[in-house]
Coordinates of C-alpha atoms in Angstrom, one line a residue:
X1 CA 0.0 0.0 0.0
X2 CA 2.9 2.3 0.9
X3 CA 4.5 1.9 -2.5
X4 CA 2.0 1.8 -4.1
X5 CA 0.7 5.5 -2.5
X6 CA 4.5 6.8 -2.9
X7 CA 4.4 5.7 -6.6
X8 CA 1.0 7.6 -7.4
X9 CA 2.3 10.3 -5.5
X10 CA 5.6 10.7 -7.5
X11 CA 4.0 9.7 -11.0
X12 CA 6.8 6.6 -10.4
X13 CA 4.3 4.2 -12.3
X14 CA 3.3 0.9 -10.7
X15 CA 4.5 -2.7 -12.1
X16 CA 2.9 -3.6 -15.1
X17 CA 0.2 -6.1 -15.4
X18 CA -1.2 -8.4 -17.9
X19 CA -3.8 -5.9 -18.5
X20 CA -1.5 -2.9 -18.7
X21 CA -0.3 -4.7 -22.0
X22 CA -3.5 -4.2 -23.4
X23 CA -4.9 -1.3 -25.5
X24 CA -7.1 -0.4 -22.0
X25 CA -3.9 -0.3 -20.0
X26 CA -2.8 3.2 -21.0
X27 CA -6.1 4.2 -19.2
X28 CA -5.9 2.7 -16.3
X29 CA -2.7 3.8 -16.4
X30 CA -3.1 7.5 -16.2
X31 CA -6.1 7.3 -14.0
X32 CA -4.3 5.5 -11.2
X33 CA -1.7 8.5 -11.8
X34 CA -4.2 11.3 -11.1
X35 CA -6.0 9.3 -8.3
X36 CA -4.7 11.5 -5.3
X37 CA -5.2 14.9 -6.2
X38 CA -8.5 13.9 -8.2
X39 CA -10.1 12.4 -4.9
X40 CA -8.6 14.8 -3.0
X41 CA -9.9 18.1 -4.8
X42 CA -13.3 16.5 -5.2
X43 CA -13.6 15.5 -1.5
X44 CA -12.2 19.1 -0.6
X45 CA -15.4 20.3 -2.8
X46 CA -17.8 18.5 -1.6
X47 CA -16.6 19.2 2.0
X48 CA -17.2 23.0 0.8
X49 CA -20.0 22.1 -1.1
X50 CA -22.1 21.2 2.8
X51 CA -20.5 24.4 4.3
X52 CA -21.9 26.4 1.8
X53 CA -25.3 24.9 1.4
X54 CA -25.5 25.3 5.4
X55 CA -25.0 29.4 5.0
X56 CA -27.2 29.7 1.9
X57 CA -30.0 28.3 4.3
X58 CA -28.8 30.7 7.1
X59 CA -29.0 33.6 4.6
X60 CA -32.3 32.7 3.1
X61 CA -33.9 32.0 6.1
X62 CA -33.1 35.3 7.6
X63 CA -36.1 36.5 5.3
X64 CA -38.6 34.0 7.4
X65 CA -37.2 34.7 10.2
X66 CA -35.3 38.0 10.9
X67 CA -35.2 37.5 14.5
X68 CA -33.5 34.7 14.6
X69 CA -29.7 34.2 14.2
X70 CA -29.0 37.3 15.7
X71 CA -25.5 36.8 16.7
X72 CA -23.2 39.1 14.4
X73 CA -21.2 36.2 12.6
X74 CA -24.2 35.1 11.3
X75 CA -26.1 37.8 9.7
X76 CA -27.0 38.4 6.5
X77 CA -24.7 40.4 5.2
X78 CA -21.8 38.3 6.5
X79 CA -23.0 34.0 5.8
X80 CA -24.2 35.4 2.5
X81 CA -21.0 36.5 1.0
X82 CA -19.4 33.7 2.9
X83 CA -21.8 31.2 1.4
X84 CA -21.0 32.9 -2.5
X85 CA -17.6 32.6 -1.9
X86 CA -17.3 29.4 -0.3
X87 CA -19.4 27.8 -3.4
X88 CA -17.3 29.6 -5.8
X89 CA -13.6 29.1 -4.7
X90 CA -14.1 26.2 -2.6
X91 CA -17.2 24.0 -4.3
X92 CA -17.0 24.3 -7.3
X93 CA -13.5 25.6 -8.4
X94 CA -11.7 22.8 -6.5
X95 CA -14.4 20.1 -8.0
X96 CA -13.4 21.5 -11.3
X97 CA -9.6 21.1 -10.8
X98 CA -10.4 17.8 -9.7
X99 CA -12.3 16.7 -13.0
X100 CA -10.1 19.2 -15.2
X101 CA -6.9 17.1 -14.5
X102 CA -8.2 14.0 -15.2
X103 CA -9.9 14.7 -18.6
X104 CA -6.3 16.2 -19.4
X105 CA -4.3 13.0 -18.8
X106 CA -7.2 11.3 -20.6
X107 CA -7.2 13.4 -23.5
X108 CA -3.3 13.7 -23.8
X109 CA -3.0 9.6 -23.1
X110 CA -0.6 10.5 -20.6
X111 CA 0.2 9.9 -16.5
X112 CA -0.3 12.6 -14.7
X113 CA 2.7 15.1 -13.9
X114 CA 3.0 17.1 -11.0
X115 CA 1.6 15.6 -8.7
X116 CA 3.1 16.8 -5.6
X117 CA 2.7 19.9 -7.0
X118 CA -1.2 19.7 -7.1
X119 CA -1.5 17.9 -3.7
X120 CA 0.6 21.3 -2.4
X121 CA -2.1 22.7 -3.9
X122 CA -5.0 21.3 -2.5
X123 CA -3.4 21.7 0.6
X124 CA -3.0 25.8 0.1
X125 CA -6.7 26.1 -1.8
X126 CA -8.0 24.4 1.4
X127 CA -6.6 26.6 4.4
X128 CA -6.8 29.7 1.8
X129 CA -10.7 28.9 1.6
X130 CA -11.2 28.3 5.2
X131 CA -9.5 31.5 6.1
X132 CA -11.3 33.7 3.7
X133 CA -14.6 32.1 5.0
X134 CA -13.5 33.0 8.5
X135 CA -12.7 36.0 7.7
X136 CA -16.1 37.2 6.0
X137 CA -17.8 35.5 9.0
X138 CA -15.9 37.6 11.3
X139 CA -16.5 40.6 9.8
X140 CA -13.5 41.6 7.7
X141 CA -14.8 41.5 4.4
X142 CA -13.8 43.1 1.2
X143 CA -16.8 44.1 0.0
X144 CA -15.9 43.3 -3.2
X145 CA -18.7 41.5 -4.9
X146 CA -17.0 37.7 -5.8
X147 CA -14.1 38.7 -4.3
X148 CA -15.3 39.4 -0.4
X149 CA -12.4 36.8 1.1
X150 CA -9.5 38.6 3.0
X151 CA -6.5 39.1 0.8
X152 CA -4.6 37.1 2.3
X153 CA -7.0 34.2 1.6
X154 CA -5.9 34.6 -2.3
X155 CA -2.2 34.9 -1.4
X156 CA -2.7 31.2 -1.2
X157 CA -5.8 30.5 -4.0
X158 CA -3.8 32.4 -6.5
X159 CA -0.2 30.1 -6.2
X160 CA -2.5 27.3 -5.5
X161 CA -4.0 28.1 -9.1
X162 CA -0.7 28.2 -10.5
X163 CA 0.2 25.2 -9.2
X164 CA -2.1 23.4 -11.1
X165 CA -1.3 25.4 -14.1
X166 CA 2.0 24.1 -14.1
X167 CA 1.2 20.4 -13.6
X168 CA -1.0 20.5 -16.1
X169 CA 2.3 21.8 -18.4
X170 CA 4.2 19.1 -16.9
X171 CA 1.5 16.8 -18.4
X172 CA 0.9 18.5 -21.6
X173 CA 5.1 18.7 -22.4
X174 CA 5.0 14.8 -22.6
X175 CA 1.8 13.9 -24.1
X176 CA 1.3 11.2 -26.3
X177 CA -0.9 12.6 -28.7
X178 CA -0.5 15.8 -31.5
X179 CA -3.8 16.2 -32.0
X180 CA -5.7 18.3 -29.6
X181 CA -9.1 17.4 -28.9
X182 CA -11.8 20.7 -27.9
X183 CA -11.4 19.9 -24.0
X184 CA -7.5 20.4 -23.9
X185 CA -8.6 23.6 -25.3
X186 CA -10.9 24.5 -23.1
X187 CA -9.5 23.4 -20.0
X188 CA -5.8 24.7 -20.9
X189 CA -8.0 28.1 -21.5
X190 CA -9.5 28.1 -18.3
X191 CA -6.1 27.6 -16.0
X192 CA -4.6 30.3 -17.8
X193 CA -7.0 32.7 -17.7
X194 CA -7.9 32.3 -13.9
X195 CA -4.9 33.5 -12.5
X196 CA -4.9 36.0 -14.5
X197 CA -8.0 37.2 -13.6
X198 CA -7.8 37.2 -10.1
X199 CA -4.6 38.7 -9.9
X200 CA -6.0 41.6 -12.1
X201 CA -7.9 42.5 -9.8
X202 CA -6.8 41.9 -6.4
X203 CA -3.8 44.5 -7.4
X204 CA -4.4 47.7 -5.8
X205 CA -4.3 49.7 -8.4
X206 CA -8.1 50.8 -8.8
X207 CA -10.5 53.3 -6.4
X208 CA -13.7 54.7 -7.2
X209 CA -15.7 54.1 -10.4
X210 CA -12.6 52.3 -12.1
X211 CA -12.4 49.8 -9.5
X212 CA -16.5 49.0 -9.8
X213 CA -15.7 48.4 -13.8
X214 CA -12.7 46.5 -12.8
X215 CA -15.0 44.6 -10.0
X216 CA -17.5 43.6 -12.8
X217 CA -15.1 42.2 -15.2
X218 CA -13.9 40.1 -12.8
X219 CA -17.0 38.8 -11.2
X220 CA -18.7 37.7 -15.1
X221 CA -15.0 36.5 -16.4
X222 CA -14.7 34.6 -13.6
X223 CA -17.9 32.5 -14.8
X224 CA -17.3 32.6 -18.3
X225 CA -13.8 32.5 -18.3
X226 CA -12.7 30.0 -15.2
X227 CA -16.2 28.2 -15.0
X228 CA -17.6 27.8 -18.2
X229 CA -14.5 26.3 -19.9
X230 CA -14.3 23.8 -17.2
X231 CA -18.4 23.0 -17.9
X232 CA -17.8 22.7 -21.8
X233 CA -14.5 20.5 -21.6
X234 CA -16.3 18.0 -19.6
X235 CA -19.7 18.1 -21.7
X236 CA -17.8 18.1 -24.4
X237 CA -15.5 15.1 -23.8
X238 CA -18.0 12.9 -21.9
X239 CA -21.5 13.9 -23.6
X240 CA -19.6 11.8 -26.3
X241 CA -18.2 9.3 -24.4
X242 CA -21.2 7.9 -22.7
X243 CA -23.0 8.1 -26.0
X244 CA -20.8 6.1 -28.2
X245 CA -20.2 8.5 -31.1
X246 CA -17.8 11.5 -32.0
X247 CA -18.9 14.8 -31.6
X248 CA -21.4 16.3 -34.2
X249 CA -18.7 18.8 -35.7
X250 CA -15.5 19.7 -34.7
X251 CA -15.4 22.5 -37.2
X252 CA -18.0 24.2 -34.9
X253 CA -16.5 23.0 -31.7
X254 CA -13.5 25.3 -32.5
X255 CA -16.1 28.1 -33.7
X256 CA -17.6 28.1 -30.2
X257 CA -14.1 28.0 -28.9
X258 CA -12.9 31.3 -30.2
X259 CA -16.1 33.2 -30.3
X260 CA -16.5 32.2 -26.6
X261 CA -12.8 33.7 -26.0
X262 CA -13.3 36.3 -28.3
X263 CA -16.7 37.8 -27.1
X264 CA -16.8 36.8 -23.1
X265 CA -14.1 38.8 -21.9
X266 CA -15.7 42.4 -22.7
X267 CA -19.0 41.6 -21.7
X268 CA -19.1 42.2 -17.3
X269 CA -19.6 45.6 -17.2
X270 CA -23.4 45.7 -18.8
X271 CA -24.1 45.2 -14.7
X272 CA -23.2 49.0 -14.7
X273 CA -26.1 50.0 -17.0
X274 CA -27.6 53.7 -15.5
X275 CA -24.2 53.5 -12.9
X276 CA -21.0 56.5 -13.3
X277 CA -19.4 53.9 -15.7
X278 CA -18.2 55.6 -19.1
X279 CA -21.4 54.8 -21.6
X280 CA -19.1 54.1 -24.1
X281 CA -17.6 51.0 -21.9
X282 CA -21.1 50.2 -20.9
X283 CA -22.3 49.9 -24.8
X284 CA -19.0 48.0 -25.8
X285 CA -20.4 45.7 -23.0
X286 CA -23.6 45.3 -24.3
X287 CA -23.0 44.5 -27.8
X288 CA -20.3 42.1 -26.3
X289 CA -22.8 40.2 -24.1
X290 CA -25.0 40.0 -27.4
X291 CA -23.1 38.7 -29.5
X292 CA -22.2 35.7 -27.1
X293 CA -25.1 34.5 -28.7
X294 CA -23.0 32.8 -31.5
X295 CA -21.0 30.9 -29.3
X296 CA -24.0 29.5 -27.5
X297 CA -25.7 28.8 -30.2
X298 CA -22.8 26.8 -31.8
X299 CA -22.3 24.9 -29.0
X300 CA -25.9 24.6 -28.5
X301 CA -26.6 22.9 -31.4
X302 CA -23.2 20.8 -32.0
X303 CA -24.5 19.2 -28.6
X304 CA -27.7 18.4 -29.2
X305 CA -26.5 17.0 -32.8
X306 CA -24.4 14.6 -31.2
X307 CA -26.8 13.4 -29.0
X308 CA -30.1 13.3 -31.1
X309 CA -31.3 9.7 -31.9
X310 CA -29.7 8.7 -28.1
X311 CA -31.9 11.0 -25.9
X312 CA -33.4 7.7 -23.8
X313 CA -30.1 7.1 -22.6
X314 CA -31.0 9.8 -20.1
X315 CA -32.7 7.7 -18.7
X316 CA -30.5 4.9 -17.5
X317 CA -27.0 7.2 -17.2
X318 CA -26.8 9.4 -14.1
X319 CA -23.5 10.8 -15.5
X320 CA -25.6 11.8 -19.1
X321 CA -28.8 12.6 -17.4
X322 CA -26.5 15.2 -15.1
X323 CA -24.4 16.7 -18.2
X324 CA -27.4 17.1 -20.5
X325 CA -29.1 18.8 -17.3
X326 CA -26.4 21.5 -17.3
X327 CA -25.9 21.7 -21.1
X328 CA -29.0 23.0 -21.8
X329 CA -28.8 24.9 -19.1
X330 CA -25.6 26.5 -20.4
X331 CA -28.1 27.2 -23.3
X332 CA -30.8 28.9 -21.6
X333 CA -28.4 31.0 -19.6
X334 CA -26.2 32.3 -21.6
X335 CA -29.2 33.4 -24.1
X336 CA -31.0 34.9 -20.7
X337 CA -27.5 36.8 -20.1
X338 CA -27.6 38.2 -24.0
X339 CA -30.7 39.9 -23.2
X340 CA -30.1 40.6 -19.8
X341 CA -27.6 43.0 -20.8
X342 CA -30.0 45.3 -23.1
X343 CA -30.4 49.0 -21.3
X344 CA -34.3 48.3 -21.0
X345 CA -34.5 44.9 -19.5
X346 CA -31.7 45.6 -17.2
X347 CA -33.9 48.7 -15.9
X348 CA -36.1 46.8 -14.5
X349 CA -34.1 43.8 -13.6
X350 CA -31.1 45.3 -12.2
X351 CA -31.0 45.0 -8.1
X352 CA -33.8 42.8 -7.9
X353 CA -33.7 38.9 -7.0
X354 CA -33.9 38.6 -11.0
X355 CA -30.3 38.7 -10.9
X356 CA -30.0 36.3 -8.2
X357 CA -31.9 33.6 -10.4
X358 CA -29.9 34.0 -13.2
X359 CA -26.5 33.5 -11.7
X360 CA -27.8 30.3 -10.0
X361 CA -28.9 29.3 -13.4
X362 CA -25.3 29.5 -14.5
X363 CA -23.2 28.6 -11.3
X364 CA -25.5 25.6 -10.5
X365 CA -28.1 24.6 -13.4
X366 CA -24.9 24.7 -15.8
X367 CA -21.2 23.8 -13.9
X368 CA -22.9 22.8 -10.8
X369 CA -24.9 20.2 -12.7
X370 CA -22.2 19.1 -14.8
X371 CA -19.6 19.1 -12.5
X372 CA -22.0 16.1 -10.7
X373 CA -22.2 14.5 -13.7
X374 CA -18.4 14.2 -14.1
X375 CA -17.8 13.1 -10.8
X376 CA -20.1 10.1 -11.5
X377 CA -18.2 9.5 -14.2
X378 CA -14.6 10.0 -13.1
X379 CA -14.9 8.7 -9.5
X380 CA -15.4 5.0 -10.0
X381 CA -12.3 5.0 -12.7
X382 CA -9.4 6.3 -10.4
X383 CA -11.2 4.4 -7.3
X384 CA -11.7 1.6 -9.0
X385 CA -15.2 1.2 -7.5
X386 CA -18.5 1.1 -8.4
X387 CA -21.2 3.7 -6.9
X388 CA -23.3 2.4 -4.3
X389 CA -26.7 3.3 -4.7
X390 CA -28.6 4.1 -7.9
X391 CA -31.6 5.1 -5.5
X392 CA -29.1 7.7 -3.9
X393 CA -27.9 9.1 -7.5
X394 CA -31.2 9.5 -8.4
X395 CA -32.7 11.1 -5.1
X396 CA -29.8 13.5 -5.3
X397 CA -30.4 14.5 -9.4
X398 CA -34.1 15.0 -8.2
X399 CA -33.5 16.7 -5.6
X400 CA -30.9 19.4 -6.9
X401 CA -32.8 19.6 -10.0
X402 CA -36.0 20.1 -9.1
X403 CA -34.5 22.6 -6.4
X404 CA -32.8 24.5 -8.7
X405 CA -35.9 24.9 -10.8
X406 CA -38.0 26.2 -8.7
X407 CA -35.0 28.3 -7.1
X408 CA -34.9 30.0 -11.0
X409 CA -38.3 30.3 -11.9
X410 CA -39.3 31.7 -8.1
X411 CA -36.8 33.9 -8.3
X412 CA -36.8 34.9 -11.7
X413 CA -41.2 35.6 -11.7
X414 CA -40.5 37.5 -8.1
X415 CA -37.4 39.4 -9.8
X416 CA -39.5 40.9 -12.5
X417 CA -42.4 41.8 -10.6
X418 CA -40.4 43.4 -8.3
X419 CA -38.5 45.3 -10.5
X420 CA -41.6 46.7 -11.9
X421 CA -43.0 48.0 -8.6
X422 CA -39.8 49.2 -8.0
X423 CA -40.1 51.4 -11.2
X424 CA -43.9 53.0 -10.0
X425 CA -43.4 55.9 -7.5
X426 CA -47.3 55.2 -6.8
X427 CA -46.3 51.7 -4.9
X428 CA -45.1 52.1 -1.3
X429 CA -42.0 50.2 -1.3
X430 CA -43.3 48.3 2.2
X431 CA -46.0 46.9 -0.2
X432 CA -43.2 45.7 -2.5
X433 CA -41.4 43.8 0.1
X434 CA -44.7 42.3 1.1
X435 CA -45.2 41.0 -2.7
X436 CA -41.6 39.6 -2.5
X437 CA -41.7 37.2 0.2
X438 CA -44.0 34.5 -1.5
X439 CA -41.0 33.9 -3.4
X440 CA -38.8 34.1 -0.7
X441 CA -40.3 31.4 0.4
X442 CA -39.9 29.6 -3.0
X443 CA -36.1 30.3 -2.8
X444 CA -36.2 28.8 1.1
X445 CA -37.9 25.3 -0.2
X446 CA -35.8 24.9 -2.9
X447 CA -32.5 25.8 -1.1
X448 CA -33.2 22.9 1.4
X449 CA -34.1 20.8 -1.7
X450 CA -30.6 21.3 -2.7
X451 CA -29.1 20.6 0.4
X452 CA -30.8 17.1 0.6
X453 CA -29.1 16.5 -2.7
X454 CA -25.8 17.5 -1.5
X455 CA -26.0 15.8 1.8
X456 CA -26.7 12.5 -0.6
X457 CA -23.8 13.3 -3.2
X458 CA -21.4 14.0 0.2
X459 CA -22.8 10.5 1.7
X460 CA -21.9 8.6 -2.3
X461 CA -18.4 10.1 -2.2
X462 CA -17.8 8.8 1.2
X463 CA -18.8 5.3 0.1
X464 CA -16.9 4.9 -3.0
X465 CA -13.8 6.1 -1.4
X466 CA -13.7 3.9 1.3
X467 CA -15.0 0.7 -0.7
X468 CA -18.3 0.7 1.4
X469 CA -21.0 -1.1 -0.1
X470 CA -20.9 -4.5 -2.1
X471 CA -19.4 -4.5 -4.8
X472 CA -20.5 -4.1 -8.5
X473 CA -19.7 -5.8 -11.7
X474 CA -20.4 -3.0 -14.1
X475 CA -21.5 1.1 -13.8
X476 CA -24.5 2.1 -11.6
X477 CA -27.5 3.0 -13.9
X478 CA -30.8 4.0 -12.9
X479 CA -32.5 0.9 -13.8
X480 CA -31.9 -2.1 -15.8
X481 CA -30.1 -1.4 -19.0
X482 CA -31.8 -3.0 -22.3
X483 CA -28.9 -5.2 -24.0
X484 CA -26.6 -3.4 -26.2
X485 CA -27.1 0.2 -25.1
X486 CA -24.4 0.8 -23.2
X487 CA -21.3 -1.7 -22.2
X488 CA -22.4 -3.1 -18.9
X489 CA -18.7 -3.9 -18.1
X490 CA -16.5 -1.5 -16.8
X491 CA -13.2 -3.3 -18.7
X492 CA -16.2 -3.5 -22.2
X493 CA -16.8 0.2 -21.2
X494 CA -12.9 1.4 -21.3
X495 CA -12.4 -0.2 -24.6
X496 CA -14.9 2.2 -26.4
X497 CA -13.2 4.7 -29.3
X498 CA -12.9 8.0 -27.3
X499 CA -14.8 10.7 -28.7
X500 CA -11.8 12.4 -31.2
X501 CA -12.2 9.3 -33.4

């Protein structure tokens, strides 16, 4: 066990086996090399994953019951920014290393480099996390929307960022392929662009009306630019991959690519519309955020291409049923964003819970939702056990999905009509917090419909890395698989084309 933990840890590669002679050995292979920093970045989100479910309840039942959780850690003001900012740098950001570095030793067919260097930074994401959470909770926050967390909390995210940056060049200098499938791209993309991003903006080189711009860039980039890339990589690599087939068109897979990177970068500061922002910048902004509509629409329908005629296989996959969840999300977002941004929706949209809908549609609906779907892919290769509990799988993709539903569509109806109170001077604005709280409510319910999910998802993770459970011969499915629709063997499974053939 020793050596074998030593030789994972220090990419030394274990003793061949019969198997590793075979054309699945290379697999198996590389996803024994990425085991410990995969497990370990997906058990660190998940941890962060309960932690900030727990404070999104304690924010969003302050609005039930004001009175209670009165001590000052715990107000609103302090577990909701703690809550965004534990779901952003610790959920879903460390989930998404986890799953990034394993589709990139996939896809480049080779062991994973670097190791040490990512468990160093697990280790620093971890106790950066925790003291930016303890810090907001205490009372020292930035007050900088996305970016609330002491600095000194992203004096360790930001090496811990480039530390996986450069593992993921160790990995990508000795590759075994030339060819470049669309994930490398994105996910080599998305750990570039990251630290750069944060750095940006954590320099203290902007005050005043510069600094909101800057503040805004940051907060959408850090979605479309860290986030989504992550999201596509893995839809785009395992969409394919559970299916059977190639992707629809790679011709339009770059297209989305480069209009995504392109377009995305210019389109934050649209949140400024009627603020001291320059119009100019505000109107570059806005054409920007409309014209993301070509990426979307690319990848929107090179997606659904490659998956028409094999739609029923929702019904048995957890990992498709989860991916196709988010990608159309992605979909629906994203087109909600384009007109989001025009001057006269954004009027009577902008500071109402509207807002708060949408970026739960894009955090959760669309990575959130894909990033489950992953893990129920990737965890049962580099643990080399089977999942559990269907039943569980399922409870928790009804669960978070009909939560998150309800979360966006309560939200989103109680966003609107409060905007356009807001915009009569003949409504007394005590009436219009009255009219809100039905949908308060709505946001209540499905918040602790997510939080059952989780709790489920935390309880899987826990199973299949400690070999609980008895074990299985082939993948978990939702119910009995008709023959010859999937492989029902994990070795049958491994020896499917990948999806650049």
């Amino acid at each position: 066990m020793i050596r074998e933990t030593l030789a994972y840890a220090f990419n030394l590669e274990s003793p061949g086996t019969p198997e590793d002679t075979e054309a699945i050995g290379w697999r198996r292979r590389v996803d024994r090399s990425t085991r410990l920093p995969v497990i370990a970045f997906i058990l660190s989100g998940a941890f962060w994953l309960i932690i900030g479910s727990v404070l999104a309840l304690a924010a969003s039942f302050h609005f039930q019951f004001p009175d209670a959780l009165q001590t000052r850690w715990l107000t609103f003001g302090r577990v909701r920014p703690a809550h965004l900012n534990t779901m952003i740098y610790g959920w879903i950001s460390m989930a998404g290393v986890g799953i990034a570095v394993w589709l990139w030793a996939r896809l480049l067919k080779t062991p994973l480099r670097g190791v040490p260097l990512l468990m160093l930074s697990n280790l620093m994401w971890n106790v950066g996390v925790l003291i930016g959470t303890i810090g907001i909770l205490a009372g020292y926050s930035r007050s900088v929307e996305w970016l609330e967390m002491p600095l000194v909390a992203y004096g360790l995210i930001i090496p811990a960022l480039l530390l996986v940056s450069a593992a993921m060049y160790l990995t990508l200098r000795e590759r075994k392929v030339e060819h470049l499938f669309i994930s490398v791209w994105y996910l080599g993309a998305a750990v570039l662009w990251a630290p750069a991003l944060l750095i940006a903006l954590v320099l203290p080189i902007y005050e005043g009306v510069p600094h909101a711009t800057a503040n805004w860039w940051f907060a959408h980039n850090i979605l479309g630019l860290w986030l989504t890339p992550i999201g596509l990589g893995a839809a785009y690599y395992l969409i394919p991959k559970v299916i059977g087939r190639p992707v629809y068109s790679y011709h339009l897979s770059y297209l989305g690519f480069w209009t995504l990177a392109l377009f995305y970068n210019w389109a934050g500061v649209h949140h400024l519309v009627g603020g001291p922002a320059p119009q100019w910048v505000v109107t570059v902004s806005i054409v920007f955020s409309v014209m993301m509509i070509i990426p979307v629409v690319v990848v929107a329908v090179n997606h659904h291409l490659t998956v028409v005629g094999h739609f029923r296989k929702v019904i048995y996959s957890p990992t498709l049923r989860f991916i196709v969840f988010g990608a159309m999300s992605y979909t629906v977002v994203s087109l909600q964003g384009s007109l989001q941004a025009l001057r006269f929706w954004q009027e009577v949209t902008h500071f109402t819970h509207y807002t708060i809908a949408h970026s739960h549609l894009g955090v959760y609906a669309f990575v959130t939702m894909i990033a489950f779907g992953a893990t129920y892919y990737i965890m049962p290769r580099v643990t080399e056990w089977e999942w559990e509990s269907p039943r569980l799988i399922s409870l928790h993709f009804w669960t978070t999905g009909l939560g998150v539903g309800m979360y966006f569509v309560g939200l989103t109806i109680g966003g609107v009509i409060q905007g356009y109170q807001l915009l009569d001077p003949n409504i007394p604005f005590m009436d219009i917090v009255n009219d809100t709280k039905p949908w308060l409510v709505v946001r209540s319910v499905a918040g602790t419909l997510m939080t059952v999910g989780h709790f489920a998802f935390a309880y899987l993770l826990y199973r299949i890395v400690l070999h609980k459970g008895a074990p299985r011969s082939g993948p978990a499915y939702f119910r009995p698989v008709p023959d010859g629709l999937f492989s029902t063997s994990r070795a049958a499974e491994e020896k499917e084309p990948t999806p650049t053939s």
